[in-house]
Coordinates of C-alpha atoms and ligand atoms in Angstrom, one line a residue:
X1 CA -61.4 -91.2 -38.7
X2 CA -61.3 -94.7 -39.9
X3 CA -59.5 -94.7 -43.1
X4 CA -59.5 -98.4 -44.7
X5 CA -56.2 -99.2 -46.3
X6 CA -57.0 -102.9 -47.3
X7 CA -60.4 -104.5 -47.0
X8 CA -61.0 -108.2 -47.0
X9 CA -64.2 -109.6 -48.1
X10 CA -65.6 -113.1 -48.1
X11 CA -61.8 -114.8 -48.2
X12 CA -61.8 -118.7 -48.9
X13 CA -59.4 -120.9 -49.8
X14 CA -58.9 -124.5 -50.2
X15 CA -55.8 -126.5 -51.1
X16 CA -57.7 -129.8 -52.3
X17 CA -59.5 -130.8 -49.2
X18 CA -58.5 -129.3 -47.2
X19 CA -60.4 -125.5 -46.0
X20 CA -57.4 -123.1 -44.6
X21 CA -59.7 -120.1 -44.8
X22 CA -63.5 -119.9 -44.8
X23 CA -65.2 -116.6 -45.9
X24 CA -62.9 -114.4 -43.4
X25 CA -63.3 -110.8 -43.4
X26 CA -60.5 -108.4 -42.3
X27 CA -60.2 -105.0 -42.3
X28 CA -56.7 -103.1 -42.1
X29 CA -56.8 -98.9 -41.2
X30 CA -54.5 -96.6 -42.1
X31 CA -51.4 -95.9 -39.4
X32 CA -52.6 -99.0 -37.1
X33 CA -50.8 -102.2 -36.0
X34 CA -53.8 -104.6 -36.4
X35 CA -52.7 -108.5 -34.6
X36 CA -53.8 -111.3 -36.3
X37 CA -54.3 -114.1 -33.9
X38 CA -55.2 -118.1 -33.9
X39 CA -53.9 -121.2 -32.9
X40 CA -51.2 -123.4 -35.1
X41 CA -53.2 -123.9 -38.6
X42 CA -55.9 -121.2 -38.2
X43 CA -55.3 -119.9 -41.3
X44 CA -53.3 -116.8 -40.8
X45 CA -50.2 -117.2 -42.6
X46 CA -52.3 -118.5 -45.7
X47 CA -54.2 -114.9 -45.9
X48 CA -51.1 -113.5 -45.7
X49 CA -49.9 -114.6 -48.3
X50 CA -53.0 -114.3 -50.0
X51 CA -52.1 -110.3 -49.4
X52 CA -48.8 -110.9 -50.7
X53 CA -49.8 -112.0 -54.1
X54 CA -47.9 -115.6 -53.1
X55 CA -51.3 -117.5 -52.9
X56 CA -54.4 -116.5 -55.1
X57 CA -57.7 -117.0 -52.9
X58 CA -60.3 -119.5 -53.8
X59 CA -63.0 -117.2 -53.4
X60 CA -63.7 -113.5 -52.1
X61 CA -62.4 -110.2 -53.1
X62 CA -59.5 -107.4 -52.1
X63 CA -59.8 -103.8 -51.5
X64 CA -56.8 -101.6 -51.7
X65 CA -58.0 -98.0 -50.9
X66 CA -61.1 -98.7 -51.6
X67 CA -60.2 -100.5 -55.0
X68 CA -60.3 -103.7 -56.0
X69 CA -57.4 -105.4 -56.7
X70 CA -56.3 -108.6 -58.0
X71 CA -53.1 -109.1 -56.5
X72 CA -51.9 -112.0 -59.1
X73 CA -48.1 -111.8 -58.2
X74 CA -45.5 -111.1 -55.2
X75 CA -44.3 -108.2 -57.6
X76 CA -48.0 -107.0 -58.2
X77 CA -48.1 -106.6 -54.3
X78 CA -44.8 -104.9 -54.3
X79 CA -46.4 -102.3 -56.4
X80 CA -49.5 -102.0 -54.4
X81 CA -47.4 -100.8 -51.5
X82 CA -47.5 -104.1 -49.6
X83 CA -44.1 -106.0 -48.2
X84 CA -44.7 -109.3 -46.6
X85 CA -41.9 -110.6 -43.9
X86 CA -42.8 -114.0 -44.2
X87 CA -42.2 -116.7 -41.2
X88 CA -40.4 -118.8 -42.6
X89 CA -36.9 -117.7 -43.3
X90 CA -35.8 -117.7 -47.0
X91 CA -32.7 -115.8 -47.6
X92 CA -30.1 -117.1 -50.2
X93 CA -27.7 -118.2 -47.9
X94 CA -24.3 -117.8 -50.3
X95 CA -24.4 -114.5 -50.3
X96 CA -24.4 -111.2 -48.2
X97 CA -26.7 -109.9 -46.0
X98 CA -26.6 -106.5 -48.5
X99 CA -27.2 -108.8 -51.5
X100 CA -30.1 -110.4 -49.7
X101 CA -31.8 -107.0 -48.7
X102 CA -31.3 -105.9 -52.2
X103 CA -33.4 -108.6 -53.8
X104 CA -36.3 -106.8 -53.8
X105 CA -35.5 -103.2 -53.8
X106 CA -33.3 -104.0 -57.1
X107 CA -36.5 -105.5 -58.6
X108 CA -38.4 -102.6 -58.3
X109 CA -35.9 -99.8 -58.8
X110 CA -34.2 -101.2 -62.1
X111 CA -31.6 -98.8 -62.0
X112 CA -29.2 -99.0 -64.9
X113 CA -25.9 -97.7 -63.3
X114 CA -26.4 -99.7 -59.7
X115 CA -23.5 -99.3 -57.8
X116 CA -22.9 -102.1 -55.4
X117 CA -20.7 -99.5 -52.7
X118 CA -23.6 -97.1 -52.3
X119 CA -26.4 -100.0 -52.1
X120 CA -24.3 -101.9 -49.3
X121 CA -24.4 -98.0 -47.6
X122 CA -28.2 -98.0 -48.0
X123 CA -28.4 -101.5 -46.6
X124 CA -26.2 -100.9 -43.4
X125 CA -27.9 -97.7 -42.8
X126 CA -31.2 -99.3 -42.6
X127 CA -29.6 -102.5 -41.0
X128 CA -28.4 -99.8 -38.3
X129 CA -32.0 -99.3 -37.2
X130 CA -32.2 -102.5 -36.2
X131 CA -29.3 -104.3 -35.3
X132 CA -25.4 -104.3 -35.1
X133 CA -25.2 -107.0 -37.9
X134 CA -22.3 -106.1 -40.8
X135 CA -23.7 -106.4 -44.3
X136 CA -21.2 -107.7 -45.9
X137 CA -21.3 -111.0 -44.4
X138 CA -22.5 -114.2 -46.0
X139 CA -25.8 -114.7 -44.4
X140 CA -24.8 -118.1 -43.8
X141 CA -22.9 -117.4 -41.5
X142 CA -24.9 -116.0 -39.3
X143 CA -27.1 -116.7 -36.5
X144 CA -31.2 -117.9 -37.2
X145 CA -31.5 -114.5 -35.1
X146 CA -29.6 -112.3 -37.2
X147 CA -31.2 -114.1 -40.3
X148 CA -34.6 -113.0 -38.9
X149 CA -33.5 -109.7 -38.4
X150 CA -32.5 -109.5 -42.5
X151 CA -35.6 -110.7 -43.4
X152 CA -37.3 -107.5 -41.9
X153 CA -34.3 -105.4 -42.7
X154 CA -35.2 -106.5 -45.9
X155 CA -38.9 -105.5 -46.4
X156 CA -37.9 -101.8 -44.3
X157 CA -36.3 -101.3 -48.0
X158 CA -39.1 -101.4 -49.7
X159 CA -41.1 -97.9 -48.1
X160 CA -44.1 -100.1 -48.3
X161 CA -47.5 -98.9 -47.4
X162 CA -48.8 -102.1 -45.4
X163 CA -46.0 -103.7 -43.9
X164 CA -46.9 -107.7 -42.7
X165 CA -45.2 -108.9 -40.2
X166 CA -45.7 -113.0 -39.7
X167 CA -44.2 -114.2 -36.2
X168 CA -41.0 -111.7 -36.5
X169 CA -40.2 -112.1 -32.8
X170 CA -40.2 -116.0 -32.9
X171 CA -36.5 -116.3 -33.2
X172 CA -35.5 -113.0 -31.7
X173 CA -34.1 -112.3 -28.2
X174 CA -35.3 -109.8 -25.8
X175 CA -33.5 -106.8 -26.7
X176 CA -34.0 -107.7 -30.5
X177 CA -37.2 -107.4 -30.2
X178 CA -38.0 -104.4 -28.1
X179 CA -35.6 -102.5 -31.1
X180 CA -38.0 -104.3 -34.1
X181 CA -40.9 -102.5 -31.6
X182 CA -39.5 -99.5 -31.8
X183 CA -39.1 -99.4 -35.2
X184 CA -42.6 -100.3 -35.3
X185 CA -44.0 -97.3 -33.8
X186 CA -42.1 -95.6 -35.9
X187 CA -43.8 -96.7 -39.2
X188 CA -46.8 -96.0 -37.4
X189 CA -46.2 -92.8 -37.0
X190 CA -45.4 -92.3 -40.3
X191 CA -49.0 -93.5 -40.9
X192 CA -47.7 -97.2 -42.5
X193 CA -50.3 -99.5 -41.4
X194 CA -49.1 -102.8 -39.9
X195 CA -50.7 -106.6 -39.9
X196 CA -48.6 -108.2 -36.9
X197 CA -48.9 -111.6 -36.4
X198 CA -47.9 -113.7 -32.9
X199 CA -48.5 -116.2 -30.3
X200 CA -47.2 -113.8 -27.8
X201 CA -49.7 -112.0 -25.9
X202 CA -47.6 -109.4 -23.8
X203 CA -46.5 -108.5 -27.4
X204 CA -49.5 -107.5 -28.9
X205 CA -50.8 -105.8 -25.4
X206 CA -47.7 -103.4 -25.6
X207 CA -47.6 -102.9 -29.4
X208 CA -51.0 -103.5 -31.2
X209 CA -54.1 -101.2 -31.7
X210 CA -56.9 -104.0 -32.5
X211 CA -56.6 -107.7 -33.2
X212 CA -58.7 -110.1 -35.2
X213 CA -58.7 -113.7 -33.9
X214 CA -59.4 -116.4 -36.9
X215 CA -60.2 -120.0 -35.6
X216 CA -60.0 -123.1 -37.6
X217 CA -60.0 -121.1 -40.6
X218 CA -62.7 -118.4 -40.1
X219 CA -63.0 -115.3 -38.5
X220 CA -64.0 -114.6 -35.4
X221 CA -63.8 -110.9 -34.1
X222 CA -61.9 -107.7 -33.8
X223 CA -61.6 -105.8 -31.3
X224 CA -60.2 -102.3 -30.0
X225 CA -56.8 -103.7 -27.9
X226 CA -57.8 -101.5 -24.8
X227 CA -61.2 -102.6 -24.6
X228 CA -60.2 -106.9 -24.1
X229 CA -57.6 -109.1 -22.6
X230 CA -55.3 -111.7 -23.3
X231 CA -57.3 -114.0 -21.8
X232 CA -60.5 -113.2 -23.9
X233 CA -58.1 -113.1 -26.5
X234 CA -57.0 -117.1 -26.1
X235 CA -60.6 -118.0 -25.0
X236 CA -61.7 -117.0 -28.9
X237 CA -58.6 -118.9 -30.6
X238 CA -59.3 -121.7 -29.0
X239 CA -63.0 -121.8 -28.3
X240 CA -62.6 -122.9 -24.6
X241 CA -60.7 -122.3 -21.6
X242 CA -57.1 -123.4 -21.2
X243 CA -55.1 -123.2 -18.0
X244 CA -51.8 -121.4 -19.4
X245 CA -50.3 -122.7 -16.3
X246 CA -47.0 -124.4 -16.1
X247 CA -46.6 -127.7 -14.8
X248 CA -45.9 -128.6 -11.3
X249 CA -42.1 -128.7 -10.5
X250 CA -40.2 -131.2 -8.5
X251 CA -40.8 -130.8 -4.9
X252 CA -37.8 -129.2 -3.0
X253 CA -35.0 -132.9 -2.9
X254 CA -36.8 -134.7 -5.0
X255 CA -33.9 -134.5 -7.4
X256 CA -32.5 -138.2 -6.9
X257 CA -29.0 -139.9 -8.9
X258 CA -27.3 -137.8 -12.0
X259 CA -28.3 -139.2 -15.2
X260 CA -26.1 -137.6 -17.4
X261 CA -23.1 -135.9 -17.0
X262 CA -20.9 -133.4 -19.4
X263 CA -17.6 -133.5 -18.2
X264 CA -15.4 -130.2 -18.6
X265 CA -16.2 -130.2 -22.5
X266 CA -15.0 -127.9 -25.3
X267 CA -14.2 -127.3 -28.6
X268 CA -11.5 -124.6 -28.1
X269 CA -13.5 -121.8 -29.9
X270 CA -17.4 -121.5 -29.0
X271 CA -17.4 -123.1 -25.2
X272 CA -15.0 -123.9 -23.3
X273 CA -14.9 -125.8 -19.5
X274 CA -18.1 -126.9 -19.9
X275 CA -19.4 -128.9 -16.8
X276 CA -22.9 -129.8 -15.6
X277 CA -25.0 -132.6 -14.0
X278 CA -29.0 -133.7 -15.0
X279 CA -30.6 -135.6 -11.9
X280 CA -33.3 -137.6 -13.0
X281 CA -36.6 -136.2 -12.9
X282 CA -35.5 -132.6 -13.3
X283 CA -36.0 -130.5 -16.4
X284 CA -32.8 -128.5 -16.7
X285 CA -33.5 -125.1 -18.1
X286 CA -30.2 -123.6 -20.2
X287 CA -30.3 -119.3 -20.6
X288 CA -28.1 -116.8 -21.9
X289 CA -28.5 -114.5 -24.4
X290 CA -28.3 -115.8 -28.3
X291 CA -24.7 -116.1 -30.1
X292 CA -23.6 -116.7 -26.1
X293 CA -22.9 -120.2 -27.3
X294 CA -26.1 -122.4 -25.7
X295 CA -26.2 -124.1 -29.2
X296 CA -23.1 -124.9 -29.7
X297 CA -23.0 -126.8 -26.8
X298 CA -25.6 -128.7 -27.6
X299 CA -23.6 -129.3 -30.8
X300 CA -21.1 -130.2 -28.9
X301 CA -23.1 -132.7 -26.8
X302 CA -24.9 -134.6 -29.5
X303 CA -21.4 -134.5 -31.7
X304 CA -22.9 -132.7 -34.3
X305 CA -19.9 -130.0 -33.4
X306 CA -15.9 -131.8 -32.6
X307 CA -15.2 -131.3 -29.3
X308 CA -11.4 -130.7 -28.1
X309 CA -11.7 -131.7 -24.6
X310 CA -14.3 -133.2 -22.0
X311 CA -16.4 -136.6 -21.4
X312 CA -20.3 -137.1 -21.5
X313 CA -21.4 -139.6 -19.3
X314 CA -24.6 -141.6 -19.7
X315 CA -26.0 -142.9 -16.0
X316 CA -22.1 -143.1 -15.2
X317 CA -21.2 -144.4 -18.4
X318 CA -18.4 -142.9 -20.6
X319 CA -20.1 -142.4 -24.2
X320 CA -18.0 -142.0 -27.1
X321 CA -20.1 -139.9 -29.3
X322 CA -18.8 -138.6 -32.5
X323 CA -21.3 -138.3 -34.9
X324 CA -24.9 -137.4 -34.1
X325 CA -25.9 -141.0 -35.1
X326 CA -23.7 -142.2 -32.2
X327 CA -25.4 -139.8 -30.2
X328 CA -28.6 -141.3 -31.1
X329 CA -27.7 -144.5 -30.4
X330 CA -26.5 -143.8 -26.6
X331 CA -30.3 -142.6 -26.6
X332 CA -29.2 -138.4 -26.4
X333 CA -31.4 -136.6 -29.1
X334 CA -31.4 -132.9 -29.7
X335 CA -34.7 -130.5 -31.0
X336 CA -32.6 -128.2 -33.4
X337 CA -33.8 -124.4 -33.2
X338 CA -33.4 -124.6 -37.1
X339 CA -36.4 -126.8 -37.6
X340 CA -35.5 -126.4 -41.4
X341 CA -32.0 -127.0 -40.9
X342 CA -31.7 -130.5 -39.1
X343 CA -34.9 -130.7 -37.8
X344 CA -37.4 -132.0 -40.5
X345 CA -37.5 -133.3 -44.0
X346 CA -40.1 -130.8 -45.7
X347 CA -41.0 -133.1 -48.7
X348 CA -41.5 -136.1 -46.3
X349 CA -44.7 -137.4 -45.1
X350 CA -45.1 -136.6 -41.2
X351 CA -45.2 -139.9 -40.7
X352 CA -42.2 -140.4 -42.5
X353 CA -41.3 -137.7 -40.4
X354 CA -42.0 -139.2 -37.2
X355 CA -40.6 -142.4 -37.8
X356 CA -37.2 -141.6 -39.3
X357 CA -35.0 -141.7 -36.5
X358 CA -36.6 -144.7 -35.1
X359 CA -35.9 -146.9 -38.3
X360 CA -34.4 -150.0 -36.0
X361 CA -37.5 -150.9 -34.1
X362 CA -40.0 -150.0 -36.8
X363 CA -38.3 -152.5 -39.2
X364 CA -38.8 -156.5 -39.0
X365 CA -36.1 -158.6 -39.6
X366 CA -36.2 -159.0 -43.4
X367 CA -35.2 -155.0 -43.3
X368 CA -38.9 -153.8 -44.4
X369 CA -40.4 -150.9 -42.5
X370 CA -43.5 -152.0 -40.8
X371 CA -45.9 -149.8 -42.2
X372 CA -48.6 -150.0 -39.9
X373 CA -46.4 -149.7 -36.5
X374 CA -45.6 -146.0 -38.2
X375 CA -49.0 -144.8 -38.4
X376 CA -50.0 -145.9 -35.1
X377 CA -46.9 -144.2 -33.7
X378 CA -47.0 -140.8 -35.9
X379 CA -50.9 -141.1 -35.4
X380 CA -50.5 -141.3 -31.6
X381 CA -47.8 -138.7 -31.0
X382 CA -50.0 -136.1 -33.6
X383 CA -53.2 -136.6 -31.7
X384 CA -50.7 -136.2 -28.6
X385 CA -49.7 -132.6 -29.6
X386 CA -52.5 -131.7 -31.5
X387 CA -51.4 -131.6 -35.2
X388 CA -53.5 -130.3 -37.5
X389 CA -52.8 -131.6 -41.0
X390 CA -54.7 -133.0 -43.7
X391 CA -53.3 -136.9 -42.2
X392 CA -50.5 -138.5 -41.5
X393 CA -49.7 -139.1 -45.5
X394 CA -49.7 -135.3 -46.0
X395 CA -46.1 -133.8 -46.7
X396 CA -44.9 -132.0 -43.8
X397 CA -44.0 -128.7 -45.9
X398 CA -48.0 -128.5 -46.4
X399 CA -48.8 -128.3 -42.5
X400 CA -48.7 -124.4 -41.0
X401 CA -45.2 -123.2 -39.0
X402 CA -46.4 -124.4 -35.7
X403 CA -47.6 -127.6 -36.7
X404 CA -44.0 -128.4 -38.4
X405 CA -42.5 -127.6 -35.1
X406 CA -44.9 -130.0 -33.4
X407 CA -43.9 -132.7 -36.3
X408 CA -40.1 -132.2 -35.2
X409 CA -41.0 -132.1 -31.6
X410 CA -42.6 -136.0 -32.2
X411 CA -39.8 -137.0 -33.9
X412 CA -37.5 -136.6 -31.1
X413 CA -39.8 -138.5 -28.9
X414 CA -41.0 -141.1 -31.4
X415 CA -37.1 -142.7 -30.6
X416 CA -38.0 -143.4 -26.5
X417 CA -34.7 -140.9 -26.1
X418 CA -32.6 -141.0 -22.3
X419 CA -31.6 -137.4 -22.8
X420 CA -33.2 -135.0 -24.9
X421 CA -31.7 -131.7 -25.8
X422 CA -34.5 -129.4 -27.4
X423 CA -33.4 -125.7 -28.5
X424 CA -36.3 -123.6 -28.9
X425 CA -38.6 -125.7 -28.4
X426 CA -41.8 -124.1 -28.5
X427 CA -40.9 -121.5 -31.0
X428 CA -43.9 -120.7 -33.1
X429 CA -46.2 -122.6 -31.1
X430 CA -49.8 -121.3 -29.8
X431 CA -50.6 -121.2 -26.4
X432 CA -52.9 -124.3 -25.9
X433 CA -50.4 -126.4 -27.6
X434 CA -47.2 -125.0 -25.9
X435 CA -48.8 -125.8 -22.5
X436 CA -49.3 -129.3 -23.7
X437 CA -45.8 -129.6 -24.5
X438 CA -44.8 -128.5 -21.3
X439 CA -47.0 -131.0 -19.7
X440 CA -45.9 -133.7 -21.9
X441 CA -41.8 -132.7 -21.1
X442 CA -42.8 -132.5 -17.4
X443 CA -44.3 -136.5 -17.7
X444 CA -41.3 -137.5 -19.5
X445 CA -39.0 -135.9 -16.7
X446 CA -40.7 -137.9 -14.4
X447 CA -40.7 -141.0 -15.7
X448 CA -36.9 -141.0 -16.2
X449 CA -36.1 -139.4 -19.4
X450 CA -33.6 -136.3 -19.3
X451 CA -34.6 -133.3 -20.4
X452 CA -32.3 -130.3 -21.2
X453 CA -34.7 -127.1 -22.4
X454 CA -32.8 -124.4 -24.1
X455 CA -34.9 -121.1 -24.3
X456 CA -34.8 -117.3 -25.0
X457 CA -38.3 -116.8 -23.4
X458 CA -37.6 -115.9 -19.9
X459 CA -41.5 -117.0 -18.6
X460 CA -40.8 -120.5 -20.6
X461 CA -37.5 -120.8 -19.0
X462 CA -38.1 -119.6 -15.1
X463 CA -42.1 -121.6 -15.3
X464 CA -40.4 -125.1 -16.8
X465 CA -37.2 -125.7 -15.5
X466 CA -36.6 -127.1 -11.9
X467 CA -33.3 -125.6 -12.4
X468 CA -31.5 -122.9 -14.6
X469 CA -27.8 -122.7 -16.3
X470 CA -26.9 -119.1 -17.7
X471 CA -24.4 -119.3 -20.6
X472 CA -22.0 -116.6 -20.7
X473 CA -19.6 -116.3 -23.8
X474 CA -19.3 -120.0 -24.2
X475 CA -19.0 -120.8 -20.2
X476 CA -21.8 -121.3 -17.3
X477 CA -21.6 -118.2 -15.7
X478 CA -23.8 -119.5 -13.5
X479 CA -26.2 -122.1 -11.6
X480 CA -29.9 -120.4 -10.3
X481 CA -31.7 -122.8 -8.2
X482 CA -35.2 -123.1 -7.4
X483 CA -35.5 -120.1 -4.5
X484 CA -33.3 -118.0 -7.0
X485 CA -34.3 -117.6 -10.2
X486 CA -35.9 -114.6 -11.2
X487 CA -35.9 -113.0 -14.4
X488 CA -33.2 -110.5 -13.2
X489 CA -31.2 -113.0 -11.8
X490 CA -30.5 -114.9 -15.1
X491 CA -30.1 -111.5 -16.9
X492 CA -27.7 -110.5 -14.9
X493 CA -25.9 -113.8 -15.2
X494 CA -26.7 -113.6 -19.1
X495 CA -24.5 -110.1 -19.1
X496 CA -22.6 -110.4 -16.9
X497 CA -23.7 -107.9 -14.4
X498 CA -22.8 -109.0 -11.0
X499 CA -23.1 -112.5 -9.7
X500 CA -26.7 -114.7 -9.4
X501 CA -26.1 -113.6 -5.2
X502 CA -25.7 -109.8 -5.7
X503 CA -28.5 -110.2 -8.1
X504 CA -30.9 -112.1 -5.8
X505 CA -29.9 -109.3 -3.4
X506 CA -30.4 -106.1 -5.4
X507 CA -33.8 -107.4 -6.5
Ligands
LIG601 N1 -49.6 -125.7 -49.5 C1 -50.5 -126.2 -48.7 N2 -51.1 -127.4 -49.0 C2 -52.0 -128.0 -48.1 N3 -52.4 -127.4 -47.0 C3 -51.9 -126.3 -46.6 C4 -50.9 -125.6 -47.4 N4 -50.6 -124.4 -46.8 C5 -51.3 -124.4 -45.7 N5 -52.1 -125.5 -45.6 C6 -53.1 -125.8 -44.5 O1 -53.9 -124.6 -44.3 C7 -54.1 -124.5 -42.9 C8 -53.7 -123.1 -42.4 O2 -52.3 -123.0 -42.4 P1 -51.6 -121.6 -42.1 O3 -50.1 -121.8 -42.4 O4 -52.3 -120.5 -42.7 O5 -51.8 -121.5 -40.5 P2 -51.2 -120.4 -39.4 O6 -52.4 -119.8 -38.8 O7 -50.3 -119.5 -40.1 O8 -50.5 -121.3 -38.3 P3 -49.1 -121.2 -37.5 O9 -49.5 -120.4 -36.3 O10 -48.8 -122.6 -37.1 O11 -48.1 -120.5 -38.4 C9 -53.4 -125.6 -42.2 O12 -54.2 -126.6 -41.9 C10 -52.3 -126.0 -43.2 O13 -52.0 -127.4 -43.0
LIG602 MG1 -48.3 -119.2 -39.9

């Protein structure tokens, strides 16, 4: 029997001109995991935190049981039942992980005689259900994994009712995951009802009950999971058919002259003997599992991490690089996989954005920016990916998750880069605009430009690289080539289980 926990009616909402959500309609039962699916800037993360009590709608009504509700704060929400993991990580980073997860709970419980010993117990027993991460660290210290996993540590404090989960998987690896899953079903069991929001489809096939698709801010359908496919699924986000195909790879020797060479680097604690050649036209793929030390060495690369040992070379070149502004002026850029971190300047316009890197050839000689050259170059590198934002003026922090990720994706490009170094690239991306990026990397590959892909999602990996380096506590444990990369191979590698031969073997 269908049991409505939270009924949406009529939703609209407009921040000045522009629509995010038109008159969507959304209806969550009790004990189901209910997907919410569109491209970048569909709306979903807006009606969210409409839910939440972040954002109040412009229009339309809420049901809670059956009730009306006007949920007119974060805190009113909390005492509705309903905990919102947002995607956007937004821990206090000074302090502990247990400080962080008590946030909340100690809003709601108020309890005059808190004892900090037996809340940092609560905390790491619920932390225990999902990963081996201590509680008394300081969260900045930790991995953008491990902050993703205290964000839903946190909101598994609060015994909510309707638990929203918005892209929770986006920075998690494999194994993370498949433990968040578990705990899924779990709370489903337990009759919690879930909104679960993602650009993965294998996800939502193994996990979800129905899922709503919104596109371009208004709804589209729902559906029973066992009764569509992914494909139907895409076809409705996007209104048309896409090829979710992965561009052509180099043919077997076409690799031609290295480009770029890292030299036996180090920094005699994260990585150490560190060697590896790009041939132009190839789109080296980099695996292992996270914390295994892929990011550090492209820290260490773009000298935004001292090295203790090792060269780069540039098309034979020796580069001194030191600073990442050297490394930008060799022409070696690097994607962070902390988009908020290093990778964009939130209050900035996106052309701003775009540009910033590129200052030098934007700027005439009396030192003023040319104005007009940044438009056309922001406008041409959105229309490029797709961007969907108010315009180019609009301040980056306004655009939807995917759509800031495209922003810092076009910034690393806007600078004509000889090497580029992404980390996650596609994290947070929808399908239709992740295969254009992968088109757009495979053109840049083979018109000269280096490209170095790190990623945690094995199809990504294994469909765009031409060839594959697993990282193994801060060394390559090993090269897969074409013929030998499987999934299996590179975990293998990525454990350490056998070598990439025994693996191809066993397989
Ligand atoms: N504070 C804001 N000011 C102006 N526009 C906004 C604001 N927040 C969201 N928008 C716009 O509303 C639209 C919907 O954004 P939303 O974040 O809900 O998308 P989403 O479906 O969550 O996308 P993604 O998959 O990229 O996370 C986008 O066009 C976005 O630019
Ligand atoms: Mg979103």
């Amino acid at each position: 029997m269908a049991e409505p926990v939270l009924t949406i009616h009529g939703v609209t909402k407009h921040f000045g001109a522009v629509k995010a959500l038109t008159d969507v309609n959304f209806t969550l039962e009790r004990g189901e995991v209910h997907a919410l699916c569109g491209e970048n800037g569909a709306g979903k993360s807006t009606l969210m935190n409409i839910i939440a009590g972040v954002l109040q709608p412009t229009e339309g009504e809420i049901r809670v049981d059956g009730k009306v509700a006007r949920i007119a704060s974060p805190a009113v929400a909390q005492s509705l039942g309903i905990g919102l993991v947002h995607q956007e990580i937004a821990l206090c980073p000074d302090v502990t992980v247990a400080e962080n997860m008590f946030m909340a709970a100690t809003n709601r419980r108020r309890a005059p005689f808190m004892s900090y010993r037996a809340l940092e117990r609560s905390a790491q027993a619920v932390m225990h259900r999902l990963a081996a991460i201590d509680v008394g660290r300081k969260v900045a210290d930790l991995p953008i994994s491990s902050q993703q996993l205290v964000e839903i540590a946190k909101a598994l404090t609060l015994d909510c009712r309707v638990l929203i989960l918005d892209e929770p998987t986006a920075a998690l690896t494999e194994t993370e995951a498949q433990q968040l899953f578990s705990i899924i079903r779990g709370l489903k069991a337990n009759r919690i009802s879930i909104i679960y929001i993602s650009h993965r489809m294998a996800e939502i096939f193994s996990l979800c009950d129905r899922v709503t698709v919104f596109r371009d801010g208004r709804y589209v359908s729902t559906d029973r999971i066992a009764d569509i496919t992914p494909d139907d699924v895409v076809r409705r986000m996007v209104g048309r058919e896409i090829s979710q195909l992965y561009p052509e790879k180099l043919e077997p020797g076409g690799v031609s002259e290295p480009i770029f060479e890292v030299d036996d680097i180090g920094d005699g604690e994260r990585f150490h003997g560190v060697s590896f050649a790009l041939h132009k036209g190839e789109i080296l793929g980099i695996g292992g599992l996270i914390g295994s030390g892929r990011t550090e060495i492209a820290e260490g690369i773009c000298g935004l991490r001292s090295r203790t040992a090792g060269a780069v070379r540039l098309r034979g070149k020796a580069q001194e690089i030191n600073s990442y502004s050297d490394a930008v002026k060799a022409g070696v850029v690097y994607l962070s996989e902390d988009r908020k971190g290093s990778g964009i300047f939130l209050e900035m316009s996106v052309a701003q954005n775009i540009s910033v890197l590129d200052l030098k050839s934007l700027t005439n000689s009396v030192g003023l920016m040319n104005v007009r050259a940044e438009a056309s170059l922001a406008e041409d590198f959105a229309r490029r990916l797709a961007v969907r934002m108010g315009g180019i003026e609009a301040p980056v922090k306004s655009l939807s998750g995917g759509n800031q990720q495209k922003v810092a994706i076009a910034k690393q490009l806007a600078v004509k880069p000889k090497v580029i170094l992404m980390d996650e690239p596609t994290r947070g991306i929808d399908v239709g605009a992740k295969a254009e990026i992968h088109r757009l990397l495979r053109e840049l590959a083979r018109s000269g430009i280096g490209i170095i892909v790190i990623s945690s999602e094995m199809p990504e990996l294994l469909g765009l690289s031409d060839r594959v380096l697993v990282i193994r506590e801060g060394r390559i444990a090993g090269e897969l080539g074409a013929d030998e990369m499987t999934e299996e191979a590179v975990i293998r590698l990525a454990s350490g289980v056998g070598t990439a031969k025994a693996a191809n073997h066993a397989g």
